[in-house]
Amino acid sequence: MIFLFSLVGVDRVEVKGTDAGVLILVKFGEKLKADSIEVFKADKLNPKEKPISLGKIIYPETLLIDTTKTKGEYLVRVYYGKEKFDTGWITVKLENPIPQKASVISFDTSKTNILIGILLFSALFVFLLYLARINPRLYIRRIAGLDAIDEAVGRTAEMGRPIIYTTGIGSIDNLAILAGLTVLKHVTRKSSLYEVPVLMPNNDPLTLAAAREVVKEAYLESGRPDLYRENDIFFLTSEQFGFASGMSGLMQRLKPGAVFMMGYFYAESLILAENAHVSGAITTAGTTSIDQLPFFIASCDHTLIGDELYAASAYISRNPLEVASIKTGDWFKALSAIIISVGSIFATLSIFNPQFGEVVRIMVNALK
Amino acid sequence: MQRQGPVIVVILSALFSTITFFLKGAEDIQTYALIVAIVISGFALLLGVDSLILYHMRNIQEGKNTLFSGVLIISFFTTVIWGFFAWWRYGSPFAQNSTFMWLFLNVYLPLDATMFSILAFYIASAAYRAFRARNFNALILLITASVIMIGRVLYSNIVFPIALSVFLFLAGLWIFTNTRKLYGSELLFRRFLGGFLMGGAFVILLPPIFNFLGGNISALTDWLLSVPQNAAKRGIYLGLGFGQVAFALRIMFGIERSWIR
């Protein structure tokens, strides 16, 4: 297979697979000559591997051969003055490729620290589970946004309007969206007490299927399966701004009493929050997307910040098993704060005594 | 079993993903698992299309938002038919000379860009509400945000002293013209004169304040973004990380089941 290109300063670049390997043949321009040509190789199936430079071709050289015969894509970059031009990534089929060795599966030692961290976390979790069984009244601090759910549902019932609930953009493989579905169950249970309809436009079909099940289950648990209407949980669009536009239209037409935005959001977050505000609804938001948090804090009545969304189901249910997992996270946060503080103090002291700097270096290497 | 089946699948999948994460040479297995997930989500798209059409058909039947639902149904089928036609006629709906591409570039993209550009106005209205100095925290937010906004514009080192001078002058003017107790005069001209003098005094104090800040607003902006803002951000990141692990463990151990029926 041969690929031919013509770029500034180069009449012809030929990339072809041969028995010897991959050949990159260059014919420099007659009038305009490129300063140099660099060839890169990358394995696009393995994005963790960064592209490597195979070398440069400088006039009067015209040839570069990659004899490794390993899988990969090639990119030819032409340097002309201050400018550079790329051919784009090219997949070259080799005439007689070396058969790939069966990869040996082994433990990745570079991830030992992560494994230790997870094992410690799990051990502490099991210990706190045990504590929670003995004393089910484990303390969790107040989360104002979740306390406001009852108030928002009550107000909506008084106004005789529906609730609009969204988990944002993304599929069910996103933990924030799963956490959003757990809050949905609580909101639906509360709303069933006052017969307030919960409308949920969806951006993803998988989330739609899960949301329907969650809502159906919530109505069943509260003894009102008759309130479930499949059409209330519907698919809007998978396009980001189409979704924002559809949601805005719904809010403006229906004037909901409360809007809940619990899940994962991108640039559409502010469009949703502002439209909800303009429609006169009580707005409660929760997201793990740090870039969108300021928008929600600025424009919503209540906001769950970061991991508060993950804690929501435990906070609502007060199930000791779930509370134990929240406590584990809190203990680890405290531990991290101690390590960071000690590291900061030692790093500052290293100005006076370099030995403290050595301690900081050891700490950083251990955590890397 | 209807309830336990999915939970068992989730637990096994989670264990599989966790174990392969720690293994070297298991990348191909992970890739295949990812392909399976993509295939499943492809089938789920049919569910989405089904829901979309049924929802709007029912709206038309019930006479609710008939116009909007009608437009959606017509647009949906027009796009699908047009896409298939372009596929047959040009080899791909997204070929450069395809009429479907024309539809995409001249109808879809402008609509998408319009929604995105509306964001600018929403930012302004949200900023107005957020920056009202109702309490001390909001005042800090207002000052910090103003410094960063000015620090990010072109020629910020020239704009900042001018903006600060105008702000201080107006602040002085406002204090004197609105606070009778401070000046005690009913005459608007005298109150205005007092305000003018106080605003002027603020402006005279400006050069030492500006020098105290290092005389470089861009450096101050960078410091605000890289030190106090980053510290808060990293705190949230840490909490998120541990929160995610805790939530994932709850799902893996089957404790958290509210997402399933």
mmCIF file of N, CA, C and O in Angstrom, chain B residues 79-156:
data_model
loop_
_atom_site.group_PDB
_atom_site.id
_atom_site.type_symbol
_atom_site.label_atom_id
_atom_site.label_comp_id
_atom_site.label_asym_id
_atom_site.label_seq_id
_atom_site.Cartn_x
_atom_site.Cartn_y
_atom_site.Cartn_z
ATOM 1 N N THR B 79 -35.077 14.344 7.753
ATOM 2 C CA THR B 79 -33.631 14.164 7.924
ATOM 3 C C THR B 79 -33.223 12.725 7.638
ATOM 4 O O THR B 79 -32.231 12.489 6.940
ATOM 5 N N VAL B 80 -34.016 11.781 8.164
ATOM 6 C CA VAL B 80 -33.673 10.361 7.961
ATOM 7 C C VAL B 80 -33.723 10.012 6.471
ATOM 8 O O VAL B 80 -32.773 9.441 5.913
ATOM 9 N N ILE B 81 -34.819 10.421 5.797
ATOM 10 C CA ILE B 81 -34.979 10.083 4.370
ATOM 11 C C ILE B 81 -33.878 10.770 3.547
ATOM 12 O O ILE B 81 -33.249 10.166 2.681
ATOM 13 N N TRP B 82 -33.647 12.055 3.862
ATOM 14 C CA TRP B 82 -32.605 12.815 3.154
ATOM 15 C C TRP B 82 -31.234 12.158 3.339
ATOM 16 O O TRP B 82 -30.438 12.054 2.412
ATOM 17 N N GLY B 83 -30.969 11.716 4.575
ATOM 18 C CA GLY B 83 -29.692 11.055 4.881
ATOM 19 C C GLY B 83 -29.507 9.789 4.063
ATOM 20 O O GLY B 83 -28.438 9.575 3.462
ATOM 21 N N PHE B 84 -30.556 8.968 3.974
ATOM 22 C CA PHE B 84 -30.469 7.730 3.183
ATOM 23 C C PHE B 84 -30.289 8.046 1.695
ATOM 24 O O PHE B 84 -29.514 7.388 0.999
ATOM 25 N N PHE B 85 -31.017 9.091 1.229
ATOM 26 C CA PHE B 85 -30.899 9.479 -0.175
ATOM 27 C C PHE B 85 -29.457 9.901 -0.479
ATOM 28 O O PHE B 85 -28.864 9.476 -1.482
ATOM 29 N N ALA B 86 -28.888 10.735 0.423
ATOM 30 C CA ALA B 86 -27.517 11.213 0.218
ATOM 31 C C ALA B 86 -26.520 10.053 0.275
ATOM 32 O O ALA B 86 -25.509 10.048 -0.441
ATOM 33 N N TRP B 87 -26.799 9.095 1.079
ATOM 34 C CA TRP B 87 -25.940 7.913 1.192
ATOM 35 C C TRP B 87 -25.904 7.168 -0.151
ATOM 36 O O TRP B 87 -24.862 6.772 -0.647
ATOM 37 N N TRP B 88 -27.127 7.029 -0.726
ATOM 38 C CA TRP B 88 -27.244 6.323 -2.004
ATOM 39 C C TRP B 88 -26.638 7.147 -3.141
ATOM 40 O O TRP B 88 -25.925 6.648 -3.991
ATOM 41 N N ARG B 89 -26.893 8.471 -3.103
ATOM 42 C CA ARG B 89 -26.503 9.337 -4.221
ATOM 43 C C ARG B 89 -25.008 9.694 -4.190
ATOM 44 O O ARG B 89 -24.352 9.732 -5.233
ATOM 45 N N TYR B 90 -24.454 9.968 -2.993
ATOM 46 C CA TYR B 90 -23.069 10.481 -2.901
ATOM 47 C C TYR B 90 -22.106 9.515 -2.208
ATOM 48 O O TYR B 90 -20.960 9.843 -1.966
ATOM 49 N N GLY B 91 -22.586 8.370 -1.807
ATOM 50 C CA GLY B 91 -21.701 7.382 -1.159
ATOM 51 C C GLY B 91 -21.651 7.556 0.337
ATOM 52 O O GLY B 91 -21.427 6.603 1.074
ATOM 53 N N SER B 92 -21.846 8.782 0.818
ATOM 54 C CA SER B 92 -21.888 9.066 2.257
ATOM 55 C C SER B 92 -22.724 10.320 2.476
ATOM 56 O O SER B 92 -22.621 11.267 1.684
ATOM 57 N N PRO B 93 -23.548 10.350 3.526
ATOM 58 C CA PRO B 93 -24.334 11.571 3.775
ATOM 59 C C PRO B 93 -23.433 12.778 4.029
ATOM 60 O O PRO B 93 -23.819 13.913 3.794
ATOM 61 N N PHE B 94 -22.212 12.520 4.529
ATOM 62 C CA PHE B 94 -21.313 13.624 4.890
ATOM 63 C C PHE B 94 -20.238 13.876 3.839
ATOM 64 O O PHE B 94 -19.199 14.464 4.136
ATOM 65 N N ALA B 95 -20.469 13.405 2.613
ATOM 66 C CA ALA B 95 -19.533 13.712 1.520
ATOM 67 C C ALA B 95 -19.570 15.222 1.272
ATOM 68 O O ALA B 95 -20.609 15.864 1.489
ATOM 69 N N GLN B 96 -18.441 15.775 0.809
ATOM 70 C CA GLN B 96 -18.334 17.238 0.672
ATOM 71 C C GLN B 96 -19.426 17.840 -0.211
ATOM 72 O O GLN B 96 -19.937 18.903 0.061
ATOM 73 N N ASN B 97 -19.777 17.135 -1.317
ATOM 74 C CA ASN B 97 -20.762 17.694 -2.250
ATOM 75 C C ASN B 97 -22.179 17.197 -1.955
ATOM 76 O O ASN B 97 -23.110 17.476 -2.718
ATOM 77 N N SER B 98 -22.371 16.499 -0.835
ATOM 78 C CA SER B 98 -23.675 15.928 -0.523
ATOM 79 C C SER B 98 -24.666 17.019 -0.115
ATOM 80 O O SER B 98 -24.311 17.994 0.559
ATOM 81 N N THR B 99 -25.928 16.854 -0.546
ATOM 82 C CA THR B 99 -26.956 17.840 -0.167
ATOM 83 C C THR B 99 -27.277 17.729 1.329
ATOM 84 O O THR B 99 -27.695 18.687 1.959
ATOM 85 N N PHE B 100 -27.051 16.534 1.897
ATOM 86 C CA PHE B 100 -27.271 16.350 3.338
ATOM 87 C C PHE B 100 -26.262 17.182 4.125
ATOM 88 O O PHE B 100 -26.572 17.754 5.164
ATOM 89 N N MET B 101 -25.035 17.231 3.583
ATOM 90 C CA MET B 101 -23.981 18.046 4.206
ATOM 91 C C MET B 101 -24.385 19.518 4.183
ATOM 92 O O MET B 101 -24.122 20.262 5.124
ATOM 93 N N TRP B 102 -25.046 19.930 3.075
ATOM 94 C CA TRP B 102 -25.524 21.306 2.965
ATOM 95 C C TRP B 102 -26.533 21.580 4.089
ATOM 96 O O TRP B 102 -26.494 22.616 4.747
ATOM 97 N N LEU B 103 -27.422 20.603 4.291
ATOM 98 C CA LEU B 103 -28.434 20.715 5.357
ATOM 99 C C LEU B 103 -27.749 20.843 6.720
ATOM 100 O O LEU B 103 -28.110 21.680 7.547
ATOM 101 N N PHE B 104 -26.733 20.014 6.913
ATOM 102 C CA PHE B 104 -26.004 20.000 8.174
ATOM 103 C C PHE B 104 -25.302 21.345 8.411
ATOM 104 O O PHE B 104 -25.393 21.922 9.490
ATOM 105 N N LEU B 105 -24.620 21.844 7.361
ATOM 106 C CA LEU B 105 -23.831 23.076 7.511
ATOM 107 C C LEU B 105 -24.702 24.323 7.594
ATOM 108 O O LEU B 105 -24.345 25.280 8.274
ATOM 109 N N ASN B 106 -25.837 24.323 6.884
ATOM 110 C CA ASN B 106 -26.628 25.548 6.796
ATOM 111 C C ASN B 106 -27.861 25.590 7.687
ATOM 112 O O ASN B 106 -28.464 26.642 7.843
ATOM 113 N N VAL B 107 -28.238 24.462 8.242
ATOM 114 C CA VAL B 107 -29.399 24.465 9.154
ATOM 115 C C VAL B 107 -28.970 24.069 10.565
ATOM 116 O O VAL B 107 -29.146 24.826 11.518
ATOM 117 N N TYR B 108 -28.362 22.883 10.677
ATOM 118 C CA TYR B 108 -28.041 22.370 12.011
ATOM 119 C C TYR B 108 -26.975 23.230 12.715
ATOM 120 O O TYR B 108 -27.177 23.658 13.853
ATOM 121 N N LEU B 109 -25.852 23.453 12.020
ATOM 122 C CA LEU B 109 -24.740 24.177 12.677
ATOM 123 C C LEU B 109 -25.124 25.588 13.118
ATOM 124 O O LEU B 109 -24.807 25.976 14.252
ATOM 125 N N PRO B 110 -25.820 26.392 12.265
ATOM 126 C CA PRO B 110 -26.216 27.728 12.760
ATOM 127 C C PRO B 110 -27.136 27.654 13.978
ATOM 128 O O PRO B 110 -27.009 28.456 14.894
ATOM 129 N N LEU B 111 -28.048 26.667 13.982
ATOM 130 C CA LEU B 111 -28.954 26.539 15.136
ATOM 131 C C LEU B 111 -28.168 26.208 16.400
ATOM 132 O O LEU B 111 -28.393 26.775 17.472
ATOM 133 N N ASP B 112 -27.207 25.291 16.249
ATOM 134 C CA ASP B 112 -26.365 24.885 17.375
ATOM 135 C C ASP B 112 -25.554 26.074 17.885
ATOM 136 O O ASP B 112 -25.482 26.322 19.095
ATOM 137 N N ALA B 113 -24.984 26.823 16.931
ATOM 138 C CA ALA B 113 -24.153 27.983 17.300
ATOM 139 C C ALA B 113 -25.003 29.058 17.969
ATOM 140 O O ALA B 113 -24.545 29.740 18.888
ATOM 141 N N THR B 114 -26.263 29.175 17.535
ATOM 142 C CA THR B 114 -27.155 30.185 18.126
ATOM 143 C C THR B 114 -27.374 29.874 19.608
ATOM 144 O O THR B 114 -27.255 30.763 20.458
ATOM 145 N N MET B 115 -27.670 28.610 19.900
ATOM 146 C CA MET B 115 -27.899 28.228 21.293
ATOM 147 C C MET B 115 -26.654 28.490 22.139
ATOM 148 O O MET B 115 -26.740 28.971 23.264
ATOM 149 N N PHE B 116 -25.495 28.164 21.563
ATOM 150 C CA PHE B 116 -24.241 28.347 22.305
ATOM 151 C C PHE B 116 -23.987 29.830 22.567
ATOM 152 O O PHE B 116 -23.563 30.217 23.654
ATOM 153 N N SER B 117 -24.291 30.667 21.539
ATOM 154 C CA SER B 117 -23.985 32.090 21.704
ATOM 155 C C SER B 117 -24.927 32.771 22.702
ATOM 156 O O SER B 117 -24.557 33.775 23.302
ATOM 157 N N ILE B 118 -26.114 32.194 22.883
ATOM 158 C CA ILE B 118 -27.058 32.758 23.873
ATOM 159 C C ILE B 118 -26.431 32.716 25.274
ATOM 160 O O ILE B 118 -26.738 33.525 26.142
ATOM 161 N N LEU B 119 -25.514 31.757 25.441
ATOM 162 C CA LEU B 119 -24.830 31.577 26.727
ATOM 163 C C LEU B 119 -24.203 32.880 27.229
ATOM 164 O O LEU B 119 -24.193 33.142 28.435
ATOM 165 N N ALA B 120 -23.708 33.704 26.299
ATOM 166 C CA ALA B 120 -23.059 34.966 26.692
ATOM 167 C C ALA B 120 -24.021 35.830 27.499
ATOM 168 O O ALA B 120 -23.638 36.434 28.511
ATOM 169 N N PHE B 121 -25.290 35.887 27.057
ATOM 170 C CA PHE B 121 -26.276 36.728 27.750
ATOM 171 C C PHE B 121 -26.638 36.133 29.108
ATOM 172 O O PHE B 121 -26.854 36.851 30.073
ATOM 173 N N TYR B 122 -26.712 34.787 29.146
ATOM 174 C CA TYR B 122 -27.016 34.138 30.419
ATOM 175 C C TYR B 122 -25.877 34.346 31.417
ATOM 176 O O TYR B 122 -26.122 34.502 32.613
ATOM 177 N N ILE B 123 -24.644 34.360 30.928
ATOM 178 C CA ILE B 123 -23.502 34.616 31.818
ATOM 179 C C ILE B 123 -23.649 36.008 32.425
ATOM 180 O O ILE B 123 -23.463 36.208 33.624
ATOM 181 N N ALA B 124 -24.028 36.981 31.582
ATOM 182 C CA ALA B 124 -24.187 38.356 32.076
ATOM 183 C C ALA B 124 -25.267 38.420 33.152
ATOM 184 O O ALA B 124 -25.065 39.034 34.209
ATOM 185 N N SER B 125 -26.416 37.760 32.909
ATOM 186 C CA SER B 125 -27.513 37.863 33.886
ATOM 187 C C SER B 125 -27.164 37.111 35.172
ATOM 188 O O SER B 125 -27.478 37.577 36.269
ATOM 189 N N ALA B 126 -26.482 35.956 35.038
ATOM 190 C CA ALA B 126 -26.089 35.202 36.240
ATOM 191 C C ALA B 126 -25.036 35.982 37.020
ATOM 192 O O ALA B 126 -25.078 36.024 38.254
ATOM 193 N N ALA B 127 -24.101 36.619 36.289
ATOM 194 C CA ALA B 127 -23.056 37.398 36.955
ATOM 195 C C ALA B 127 -23.666 38.571 37.710
ATOM 196 O O ALA B 127 -23.257 38.880 38.830
ATOM 197 N N TYR B 128 -24.683 39.202 37.126
ATOM 198 C CA TYR B 128 -25.327 40.337 37.788
ATOM 199 C C TYR B 128 -25.903 39.910 39.145
ATOM 200 O O TYR B 128 -25.733 40.600 40.154
ATOM 201 N N ARG B 129 -26.555 38.732 39.141
ATOM 202 C CA ARG B 129 -27.152 38.251 40.402
ATOM 203 C C ARG B 129 -26.077 37.832 41.404
ATOM 204 O O ARG B 129 -26.171 38.087 42.593
ATOM 205 N N ALA B 130 -25.038 37.163 40.882
ATOM 206 C CA ALA B 130 -24.005 36.637 41.783
ATOM 207 C C ALA B 130 -23.137 37.736 42.362
ATOM 208 O O ALA B 130 -22.665 37.623 43.490
ATOM 209 N N PHE B 131 -22.914 38.809 41.584
ATOM 210 C CA PHE B 131 -21.954 39.830 42.008
ATOM 211 C C PHE B 131 -22.570 40.932 42.854
ATOM 212 O O PHE B 131 -21.887 41.873 43.220
ATOM 213 N N ARG B 132 -23.867 40.858 43.135
ATOM 214 C CA ARG B 132 -24.446 41.881 44.013
ATOM 215 C C ARG B 132 -23.860 41.711 45.413
ATOM 216 O O ARG B 132 -23.922 40.612 45.980
ATOM 217 N N ALA B 133 -23.265 42.773 45.927
ATOM 218 C CA ALA B 133 -22.544 42.670 47.200
ATOM 219 C C ALA B 133 -23.536 42.665 48.364
ATOM 220 O O ALA B 133 -23.707 43.653 49.072
ATOM 221 N N ARG B 134 -24.207 41.497 48.569
ATOM 222 C CA ARG B 134 -25.212 41.404 49.627
ATOM 223 C C ARG B 134 -24.561 41.157 50.987
ATOM 224 O O ARG B 134 -25.061 41.538 52.002
ATOM 225 N N ASN B 135 -23.454 40.444 50.976
ATOM 226 C CA ASN B 135 -22.742 40.188 52.227
ATOM 227 C C ASN B 135 -21.238 40.194 51.956
ATOM 228 O O ASN B 135 -20.800 40.439 50.813
ATOM 229 N N PHE B 136 -20.464 39.914 52.992
ATOM 230 C CA PHE B 136 -19.015 40.037 52.864
ATOM 231 C C PHE B 136 -18.460 39.061 51.819
ATOM 232 O O PHE B 136 -17.600 39.423 51.017
ATOM 233 N N ASN B 137 -18.982 37.819 51.810
ATOM 234 C CA ASN B 137 -18.513 36.817 50.839
ATOM 235 C C ASN B 137 -18.771 37.278 49.405
ATOM 236 O O ASN B 137 -17.917 37.123 48.521
ATOM 237 N N ALA B 138 -19.986 37.824 49.191
ATOM 238 C CA ALA B 138 -20.333 38.282 47.846
ATOM 239 C C ALA B 138 -19.447 39.456 47.435
ATOM 240 O O ALA B 138 -19.098 39.607 46.266
ATOM 241 N N LEU B 139 -19.067 40.303 48.435
ATOM 242 C CA LEU B 139 -18.190 41.442 48.142
ATOM 243 C C LEU B 139 -16.818 40.944 47.685
ATOM 244 O O LEU B 139 -16.243 41.449 46.709
ATOM 245 N N ILE B 140 -16.300 39.921 48.392
ATOM 246 C CA ILE B 140 -15.003 39.343 48.002
ATOM 247 C C ILE B 140 -15.094 38.772 46.581
ATOM 248 O O ILE B 140 -14.209 38.982 45.747
ATOM 249 N N LEU B 141 -16.209 38.092 46.307
ATOM 250 C CA LEU B 141 -16.412 37.515 44.972
ATOM 251 C C LEU B 141 -16.419 38.611 43.914
ATOM 252 O O LEU B 141 -15.784 38.485 42.865
ATOM 253 N N LEU B 142 -17.128 39.705 44.223
ATOM 254 C CA LEU B 142 -17.227 40.827 43.281
ATOM 255 C C LEU B 142 -15.846 41.405 42.980
ATOM 256 O O LEU B 142 -15.469 41.607 41.822
ATOM 257 N N ILE B 143 -15.069 41.666 44.063
ATOM 258 C CA ILE B 143 -13.739 42.276 43.875
ATOM 259 C C ILE B 143 -12.833 41.332 43.091
ATOM 260 O O ILE B 143 -12.183 41.729 42.109
ATOM 261 N N THR B 144 -12.792 40.047 43.506
ATOM 262 C CA THR B 144 -11.911 39.078 42.843
ATOM 263 C C THR B 144 -12.291 38.923 41.374
ATOM 264 O O THR B 144 -11.418 38.924 40.499
ATOM 265 N N ALA B 145 -13.597 38.782 41.131
ATOM 266 C CA ALA B 145 -14.048 38.589 39.746
ATOM 267 C C ALA B 145 -13.701 39.809 38.899
ATOM 268 O O ALA B 145 -13.262 39.667 37.749
ATOM 269 N N SER B 146 -13.859 41.028 39.483
ATOM 270 C CA SER B 146 -13.541 42.246 38.726
ATOM 271 C C SER B 146 -12.064 42.273 38.376
ATOM 272 O O SER B 146 -11.685 42.585 37.240
ATOM 273 N N VAL B 147 -11.210 41.933 39.357
ATOM 274 C CA VAL B 147 -9.759 41.944 39.118
ATOM 275 C C VAL B 147 -9.416 40.949 38.007
ATOM 276 O O VAL B 147 -8.657 41.267 37.075
ATOM 277 N N ILE B 148 -10.008 39.754 38.070
ATOM 278 C CA ILE B 148 -9.681 38.730 37.058
ATOM 279 C C ILE B 148 -10.197 39.145 35.682
ATOM 280 O O ILE B 148 -9.499 38.992 34.686
ATOM 281 N N MET B 149 -11.408 39.705 35.648
ATOM 282 C CA MET B 149 -11.950 40.119 34.343
ATOM 283 C C MET B 149 -11.070 41.188 33.704
ATOM 284 O O MET B 149 -10.762 41.120 32.520
ATOM 285 N N ILE B 150 -10.639 42.159 34.512
ATOM 286 C CA ILE B 150 -9.801 43.227 33.968
ATOM 287 C C ILE B 150 -8.417 42.671 33.612
ATOM 288 O O ILE B 150 -7.836 43.016 32.588
ATOM 289 N N GLY B 151 -7.915 41.779 34.461
ATOM 290 C CA GLY B 151 -6.581 41.201 34.237
ATOM 291 C C GLY B 151 -6.486 40.362 32.993
ATOM 292 O O GLY B 151 -5.405 40.140 32.455
ATOM 293 N N ARG B 152 -7.618 39.877 32.496
ATOM 294 C CA ARG B 152 -7.610 38.992 31.320
ATOM 295 C C ARG B 152 -7.764 39.755 30.014
ATOM 296 O O ARG B 152 -7.709 39.158 28.949
ATOM 297 N N VAL B 153 -8.037 41.085 30.087
ATOM 298 C CA VAL B 153 -8.231 41.823 28.830
ATOM 299 C C VAL B 153 -6.906 42.385 28.334
ATOM 300 O O VAL B 153 -5.912 42.442 29.061
ATOM 301 N N LEU B 154 -6.927 42.814 27.079
ATOM 302 C CA LEU B 154 -5.723 43.377 26.461
ATOM 303 C C LEU B 154 -5.371 44.700 27.149
ATOM 304 O O LEU B 154 -6.258 45.433 27.557
ATOM 305 N N TYR B 155 -4.117 45.006 27.277
ATOM 306 C CA TYR B 155 -3.627 46.230 27.928
ATOM 307 C C TYR B 155 -4.191 46.367 29.344
ATOM 308 O O TYR B 155 -4.588 47.442 29.780
ATOM 309 N N SER B 156 -4.257 45.235 30.070
ATOM 310 C CA SER B 156 -4.875 45.254 31.389
ATOM 311 C C SER B 156 -4.140 46.177 32.358
ATOM 312 O O SER B 156 -4.755 46.787 33.228
#
